Coordinates of C-alpha atoms and ligand atoms in Angstrom, one line a residue:
M1 CA 3.9 -46.5 7.2
T2 CA 7.5 -47.5 6.5
M3 CA 9.2 -48.5 3.3
N4 CA 12.7 -49.8 2.7
K5 CA 15.1 -48.6 0.1
S6 CA 14.4 -51.2 -2.5
E7 CA 10.6 -50.7 -2.3
I8 CA 11.1 -47.0 -2.7
I9 CA 13.4 -47.6 -5.8
A10 CA 10.7 -49.8 -7.4
Y11 CA 8.1 -47.0 -7.0
L12 CA 10.6 -44.4 -8.3
N13 CA 11.1 -46.6 -11.4
G14 CA 7.3 -46.5 -12.0
Q15 CA 6.2 -49.9 -10.6
D16 CA 2.7 -48.6 -9.8
D17 CA 2.0 -44.9 -10.4
I18 CA -1.7 -45.2 -10.1
G19 CA -1.6 -47.0 -6.8
L20 CA 1.2 -44.7 -5.5
F21 CA -0.7 -41.4 -6.3
A22 CA -4.0 -42.8 -4.9
E23 CA -2.3 -43.8 -1.7
A24 CA -0.6 -40.4 -1.3
D25 CA -4.0 -38.6 -1.9
R26 CA -5.6 -41.0 0.7
V27 CA -3.0 -40.1 3.3
R28 CA -3.2 -36.4 2.7
R29 CA -7.0 -36.5 2.9
S30 CA -6.9 -38.4 6.2
V31 CA -4.9 -35.6 7.8
F32 CA -5.8 -32.4 5.8
G33 CA -9.1 -33.3 4.2
D34 CA -9.5 -31.5 0.9
E35 CA -7.9 -28.2 2.2
I36 CA -5.0 -26.4 0.6
F37 CA -3.1 -23.8 2.6
L38 CA -1.8 -20.7 0.9
R39 CA 1.5 -19.0 1.7
G40 CA 2.3 -15.6 0.2
I41 CA 6.0 -15.5 -0.7
I42 CA 7.9 -12.2 -0.7
E43 CA 11.2 -12.4 -2.5
Y44 CA 12.9 -9.5 -0.8
S45 CA 16.4 -9.6 -2.4
N46 CA 18.1 -11.4 -5.2
Y47 CA 21.6 -10.6 -4.1
C48 CA 23.5 -13.6 -2.7
R49 CA 26.9 -14.2 -1.2
Q50 CA 26.7 -17.9 -2.0
N51 CA 27.7 -19.4 -5.3
C52 CA 25.5 -22.5 -5.7
F53 CA 26.1 -24.1 -9.1
Y54 CA 22.4 -24.7 -9.7
C55 CA 21.1 -21.2 -8.9
G56 CA 20.6 -18.2 -11.1
L57 CA 21.1 -15.9 -8.1
R58 CA 24.7 -17.2 -7.5
S59 CA 27.2 -14.5 -6.8
G60 CA 29.2 -15.5 -9.9
N61 CA 26.3 -14.7 -12.2
R62 CA 27.3 -11.3 -13.5
E63 CA 24.4 -11.2 -15.9
A64 CA 21.8 -11.2 -13.2
V65 CA 20.0 -7.8 -12.7
R66 CA 19.9 -7.4 -9.0
Y67 CA 17.3 -5.7 -6.7
R68 CA 16.6 -5.2 -3.1
L69 CA 13.2 -4.4 -1.6
T70 CA 12.9 -1.5 0.8
R71 CA 10.9 -1.8 4.1
E72 CA 8.0 0.0 2.4
E73 CA 8.0 -2.4 -0.6
I74 CA 8.0 -5.4 1.8
F75 CA 5.1 -3.9 3.6
E76 CA 3.2 -3.4 0.3
S77 CA 3.5 -7.1 -0.2
V78 CA 2.5 -7.9 3.4
E79 CA -0.6 -5.8 2.8
I80 CA -1.5 -7.8 -0.3
A81 CA -1.4 -10.9 1.9
V82 CA -3.6 -9.3 4.4
A83 CA -6.1 -8.0 1.8
Q84 CA -6.3 -11.4 0.1
N85 CA -6.8 -13.2 3.4
I86 CA -3.5 -15.1 3.0
P87 CA -2.6 -15.8 6.7
T88 CA 1.1 -16.8 6.2
I89 CA 3.9 -14.9 4.6
V90 CA 7.3 -16.3 3.6
L91 CA 10.2 -14.0 3.5
Q92 CA 12.7 -15.5 1.1
G93 CA 15.9 -14.3 -0.6
G94 CA 19.5 -14.8 -1.4
E95 CA 21.9 -14.6 1.5
D96 CA 22.2 -10.8 1.3
P97 CA 24.5 -9.2 4.0
H98 CA 23.1 -5.8 3.1
Y99 CA 20.2 -6.4 5.5
S100 CA 21.6 -6.9 9.0
A101 CA 20.2 -9.5 11.3
D102 CA 18.9 -6.7 13.6
W103 CA 17.1 -5.0 10.6
I104 CA 15.4 -8.3 9.8
A105 CA 14.4 -8.8 13.5
G106 CA 13.0 -5.2 13.5
L107 CA 11.0 -6.0 10.4
I108 CA 9.6 -9.2 11.8
K109 CA 8.6 -7.4 15.0
E110 CA 6.9 -4.7 13.1
I111 CA 4.9 -7.2 10.9
V112 CA 3.7 -9.3 13.9
G113 CA 2.9 -6.2 15.9
K114 CA 0.6 -4.9 13.1
Y115 CA -0.9 -8.1 11.6
D116 CA -2.1 -11.5 12.6
L117 CA 0.2 -13.4 10.2
A118 CA 2.4 -16.5 10.6
I119 CA 5.9 -15.6 9.5
T120 CA 8.1 -18.1 7.6
L121 CA 11.7 -17.3 6.9
S122 CA 13.8 -18.7 4.1
L123 CA 17.0 -16.7 4.4
G124 CA 19.6 -19.4 4.0
E125 CA 22.2 -20.7 6.5
Q126 CA 22.5 -18.5 9.6
G127 CA 24.2 -18.8 12.9
P128 CA 22.3 -19.9 16.1
E129 CA 22.3 -16.4 17.6
V130 CA 20.7 -14.9 14.6
L131 CA 18.1 -17.6 14.3
R132 CA 17.3 -17.2 18.0
M133 CA 17.0 -13.4 17.6
W134 CA 14.5 -13.9 14.7
R135 CA 12.5 -16.5 16.5
E136 CA 12.2 -14.2 19.5
A137 CA 11.2 -11.3 17.2
G138 CA 8.2 -13.4 16.2
A139 CA 9.2 -15.7 13.3
N140 CA 7.4 -19.0 13.4
R141 CA 8.8 -21.1 10.6
Y142 CA 12.0 -21.6 8.7
L143 CA 12.6 -23.3 5.3
L144 CA 16.1 -24.6 4.6
R145 CA 16.4 -27.3 2.0
I146 CA 19.2 -29.8 2.5
E147 CA 19.1 -29.9 -1.3
T148 CA 20.6 -33.4 -1.6
W149 CA 21.4 -36.4 0.6
D150 CA 24.6 -37.0 -1.4
K151 CA 27.3 -35.2 0.6
E152 CA 29.9 -35.4 -2.1
N153 CA 27.5 -33.9 -4.6
Y154 CA 26.5 -31.2 -2.1
H155 CA 30.1 -30.2 -1.7
K156 CA 30.6 -30.0 -5.5
L157 CA 27.4 -27.9 -6.0
R158 CA 27.8 -25.5 -3.1
P159 CA 31.4 -24.4 -3.1
G160 CA 32.8 -23.7 0.3
R161 CA 29.8 -25.0 2.2
R162 CA 29.5 -28.2 4.2
W163 CA 26.5 -30.6 4.2
E164 CA 26.9 -31.2 7.9
N165 CA 26.6 -27.5 8.6
R166 CA 23.3 -27.4 6.8
L167 CA 22.1 -30.3 8.9
D168 CA 23.3 -28.7 12.1
C169 CA 21.4 -25.6 11.2
L170 CA 18.2 -27.7 10.9
K171 CA 18.9 -29.1 14.4
V172 CA 19.3 -25.6 15.8
L173 CA 16.0 -24.5 14.2
R174 CA 14.3 -27.5 15.9
E175 CA 15.8 -26.6 19.3
L176 CA 14.5 -23.0 18.9
D177 CA 11.0 -24.4 18.3
Y178 CA 10.6 -23.2 14.8
E179 CA 8.3 -25.2 12.5
V180 CA 11.2 -26.7 10.5
G181 CA 11.1 -27.2 6.7
S182 CA 13.6 -28.8 4.4
G183 CA 13.7 -30.5 1.1
I184 CA 15.6 -31.4 -2.0
M185 CA 15.8 -30.9 -5.7
V186 CA 15.0 -34.0 -7.9
G187 CA 17.3 -34.8 -10.8
L188 CA 20.4 -32.9 -9.7
P189 CA 23.4 -33.7 -12.0
G190 CA 25.2 -36.8 -10.7
E191 CA 22.2 -38.3 -9.0
N192 CA 20.0 -41.3 -9.7
V193 CA 17.1 -43.2 -8.2
E194 CA 19.4 -44.8 -5.6
S195 CA 20.5 -41.4 -4.2
L196 CA 17.0 -40.2 -4.5
A197 CA 15.7 -43.1 -2.4
E198 CA 18.4 -42.3 0.2
A199 CA 17.2 -38.6 0.2
I200 CA 13.6 -39.7 0.7
L201 CA 14.6 -41.9 3.7
G202 CA 16.9 -39.1 5.0
L203 CA 14.3 -36.4 4.9
T204 CA 11.8 -38.7 6.6
S205 CA 14.3 -39.4 9.4
L206 CA 14.4 -35.6 10.2
D207 CA 10.7 -35.7 11.2
L208 CA 10.0 -32.4 9.4
D209 CA 7.1 -30.0 9.7
M210 CA 7.3 -28.9 6.1
I211 CA 8.9 -30.5 3.1
G212 CA 9.5 -28.7 -0.2
I213 CA 10.6 -30.7 -3.2
G214 CA 10.8 -29.7 -6.9
P215 CA 12.7 -30.6 -10.0
F216 CA 16.2 -29.3 -10.7
L217 CA 15.9 -26.8 -13.6
A218 CA 19.0 -25.9 -15.6
H219 CA 19.6 -22.2 -15.5
P220 CA 21.4 -20.8 -18.6
Q221 CA 23.6 -18.4 -16.6
T222 CA 25.1 -21.2 -14.4
P223 CA 27.8 -23.8 -14.8
L224 CA 24.9 -26.4 -15.0
R225 CA 23.3 -24.8 -18.1
D226 CA 23.8 -27.9 -20.3
E227 CA 22.5 -30.5 -17.8
P228 CA 19.1 -32.1 -18.2
N229 CA 16.2 -30.9 -16.1
G230 CA 14.8 -33.1 -13.3
A231 CA 12.0 -35.3 -14.8
I232 CA 8.5 -34.3 -13.8
Q233 CA 7.2 -37.9 -13.4
L234 CA 10.1 -38.8 -11.2
T235 CA 9.4 -35.7 -9.1
L236 CA 5.8 -36.6 -8.7
R237 CA 6.7 -40.1 -7.6
T238 CA 9.1 -38.6 -5.1
L239 CA 6.4 -36.2 -3.7
A240 CA 3.9 -39.1 -3.3
L241 CA 6.4 -41.3 -1.5
V242 CA 7.5 -38.5 0.8
R243 CA 3.8 -37.7 1.5
I244 CA 3.1 -41.3 2.4
L245 CA 6.1 -41.5 4.7
N246 CA 5.4 -38.1 6.3
P247 CA 1.6 -37.8 6.7
Y248 CA 1.7 -34.8 9.0
A249 CA 4.1 -32.5 7.1
N250 CA 2.9 -29.5 5.2
M251 CA 4.1 -30.0 1.6
P252 CA 3.8 -27.5 -1.3
S253 CA 3.2 -28.2 -4.9
T254 CA 6.1 -25.9 -6.0
S255 CA 6.2 -23.3 -8.7
A256 CA 9.3 -25.2 -10.1
M257 CA 6.9 -28.0 -11.0
E258 CA 4.8 -25.6 -13.1
C259 CA 7.9 -24.1 -14.8
A260 CA 9.0 -27.6 -15.7
S261 CA 5.7 -28.5 -17.3
R262 CA 2.4 -26.7 -17.5
G263 CA -0.2 -28.2 -15.3
A264 CA 2.3 -30.0 -13.1
R265 CA 1.3 -28.1 -10.0
I266 CA -2.2 -29.6 -10.3
A267 CA -0.6 -33.1 -10.6
G268 CA 1.4 -32.2 -7.5
L269 CA -1.7 -31.5 -5.5
R270 CA -3.2 -34.8 -6.7
A271 CA 0.0 -36.6 -5.6
G272 CA -0.6 -35.6 -2.0
M273 CA 0.6 -32.0 -1.7
N274 CA -1.5 -29.6 0.5
V275 CA 0.2 -26.2 0.1
I276 CA 0.6 -23.6 -2.6
M277 CA 2.9 -20.6 -2.4
P278 CA 1.9 -17.7 -4.7
S279 CA 4.5 -15.0 -5.2
I280 CA 3.3 -11.6 -3.8
T281 CA 6.6 -9.9 -4.6
P282 CA 6.1 -6.4 -6.2
E283 CA 5.6 -6.6 -9.9
R284 CA 8.5 -4.3 -10.6
V285 CA 11.1 -6.9 -9.6
K286 CA 9.2 -10.2 -9.6
R287 CA 10.7 -11.6 -12.7
L288 CA 14.3 -10.8 -11.6
Y289 CA 14.0 -13.4 -8.8
N290 CA 15.2 -15.8 -11.4
I291 CA 16.5 -18.8 -9.3
Y292 CA 15.5 -21.1 -12.2
P293 CA 14.3 -20.3 -15.7
G294 CA 10.6 -19.3 -15.9
K295 CA 10.4 -18.5 -12.2
N296 CA 7.6 -15.9 -11.6
A297 CA 7.3 -15.4 -15.4
D298 CA 3.6 -16.6 -15.5
S299 CA 2.1 -13.8 -13.5
D300 CA 1.8 -10.1 -14.3
D301 CA 0.7 -9.1 -10.8
S302 CA -0.2 -10.6 -7.5
E303 CA -3.9 -10.7 -8.1
H304 CA -3.3 -12.5 -11.4
S305 CA -1.0 -15.0 -9.7
L306 CA -3.5 -15.5 -6.9
N307 CA -6.3 -16.1 -9.4
A308 CA -4.1 -18.6 -11.2
V309 CA -3.5 -20.4 -7.9
M310 CA -7.2 -20.4 -7.1
E311 CA -8.0 -21.9 -10.5
I312 CA -5.4 -24.6 -9.9
I313 CA -6.9 -25.5 -6.6
R314 CA -10.4 -25.7 -8.1
E315 CA -9.3 -27.7 -11.0
A316 CA -7.4 -30.2 -8.9
G317 CA -10.6 -30.7 -6.9
Y318 CA -9.6 -29.2 -3.5
R319 CA -10.6 -26.2 -1.4
R320 CA -8.7 -23.1 -0.3
S321 CA -8.2 -23.0 3.4
F322 CA -8.1 -19.6 5.3
S323 CA -6.2 -21.1 8.2
K324 CA -2.6 -20.4 9.1
G325 CA -2.0 -24.1 8.6
I326 CA 0.3 -24.9 11.5
S327 CA 1.9 -28.2 10.9
P328 CA 0.0 -31.0 12.6
N329 CA 3.5 -32.5 13.1
I330 CA 4.7 -29.7 15.5
L331 CA 1.3 -29.9 17.3
R332 CA 1.8 -33.6 17.8
R333 CA 5.4 -33.1 19.0
H334 CA 4.3 -30.5 21.5
E335 CA 1.5 -32.8 22.8
S336 CA 3.9 -35.7 23.3
E337 CA 6.4 -33.4 25.1
M338 CA 3.6 -32.3 27.4
T339 CA 2.7 -35.9 28.1
L340 CA 6.3 -36.8 28.8
S341 CA 6.7 -33.9 31.3
K342 CA 3.6 -34.8 33.3
Ligands
SAH1 N1 18.9 -18.6 -0.4 C1 18.0 -19.5 0.3 C2 16.6 -19.4 -0.2 C3 16.4 -19.1 -1.7 S1 16.8 -20.4 -2.8 C4 18.5 -20.9 0.2 O1 19.3 -21.2 -0.6 O2 18.1 -21.7 1.1 C5 15.4 -21.5 -2.6 C6 15.5 -22.9 -3.2 O3 15.5 -22.8 -4.6 C7 16.8 -23.6 -2.9 O4 16.8 -24.2 -1.6 C8 16.9 -24.6 -4.0 O5 16.4 -25.9 -3.6 C9 15.9 -24.0 -5.1 N2 16.7 -23.9 -6.3 C10 17.8 -23.1 -6.6 N3 18.2 -23.3 -7.8 C11 17.3 -24.1 -8.5 C12 17.2 -24.7 -9.8 N4 18.1 -24.4 -10.7 N5 16.2 -25.5 -10.0 C13 15.3 -25.8 -9.1 N6 15.3 -25.3 -7.8 C14 16.3 -24.5 -7.5
SF4_2 FE1 22.0 -18.1 -2.9 FE2 20.1 -19.8 -2.2 FE3 20.7 -19.4 -4.8 FE4 22.4 -20.7 -3.2 S1 20.3 -21.3 -3.7 S2 22.9 -19.0 -4.7 S3 22.1 -19.6 -1.2 S4 19.8 -17.9 -3.4

């Protein structure tokens, strides 16, 4: 299905929420049935060399209490995923130069050598050689949100970084045959429904395998502390529109939704999302991964956070899947490449 910018804006303004969410759910069911994929997220470090205005982990936040996980601690989390039959792990963190690219490659090799898991990385912007090394080590997927489609705003919010570089990085990931994920925050300061509609069309033009979208949440230890949070209803409309335009992408109902408003993760699933990503970061440090306020605050331990996720899936009326949940989009792309080369 296609939609033009003014149709998208009308939906973002609330033209027909009931029809929009019903259509998004219909589209998700036609591709994924009633299954929800789980991804266990391991937040391995909250040190970051970047200084993004929106993020609590920014290097300029002197109040943040920092931590790094050891190899052993990362393996403890990996083993939680294995024990709980969660077939995909996501290694996420700040851009922390303490861990060398070789060290990360060694870690990936060790994990895939030992366990049958899909490995997703979310380690920020990296050069092509590093991304290649990690792919060859056995990583399958990479998440790198473009954050906004408004270049000017991107340059304001990510000092010293260029929007075009982020986009190039996504292209490199595609060339390296990663399953590629990107996304945005809804309600960043300086944005409106017009820029949001452009982001929805922009993301769709990237033909992504995974799309992660959540509301912007103002963090008290950042320069954006006094800005309003992204609105939950606007985020839900965005999710539904992106789902309708990208039927084959894996899309999470994010924890930022839940932090913004209790129960919003259920609403996200009902608006067409098919993935949930419980944190399996060790309890000792979990709450310190404070990208936005409330992040990881709801769960005492991994079992508790997993139980909460199972409850959300049940309540929303879907079923937990035990599959690795490869994106049908990359499978389609591979098939069409094979047909072309015949
Ligand atoms: N350092 C990596 C991964 C960790 S940040 C990176 O930046 O890509 C993961 C995501 O958290 C970011 O892509 C951003 O979209 C989101 N995020 C950061 N600060 C946020 C905030 N204040 N509110 C909502 N989401 C935020
Ligand atoms: Fe670092 Fe990512 Fe936070 Fe930016 S959003 S400061 S890159 S952790």
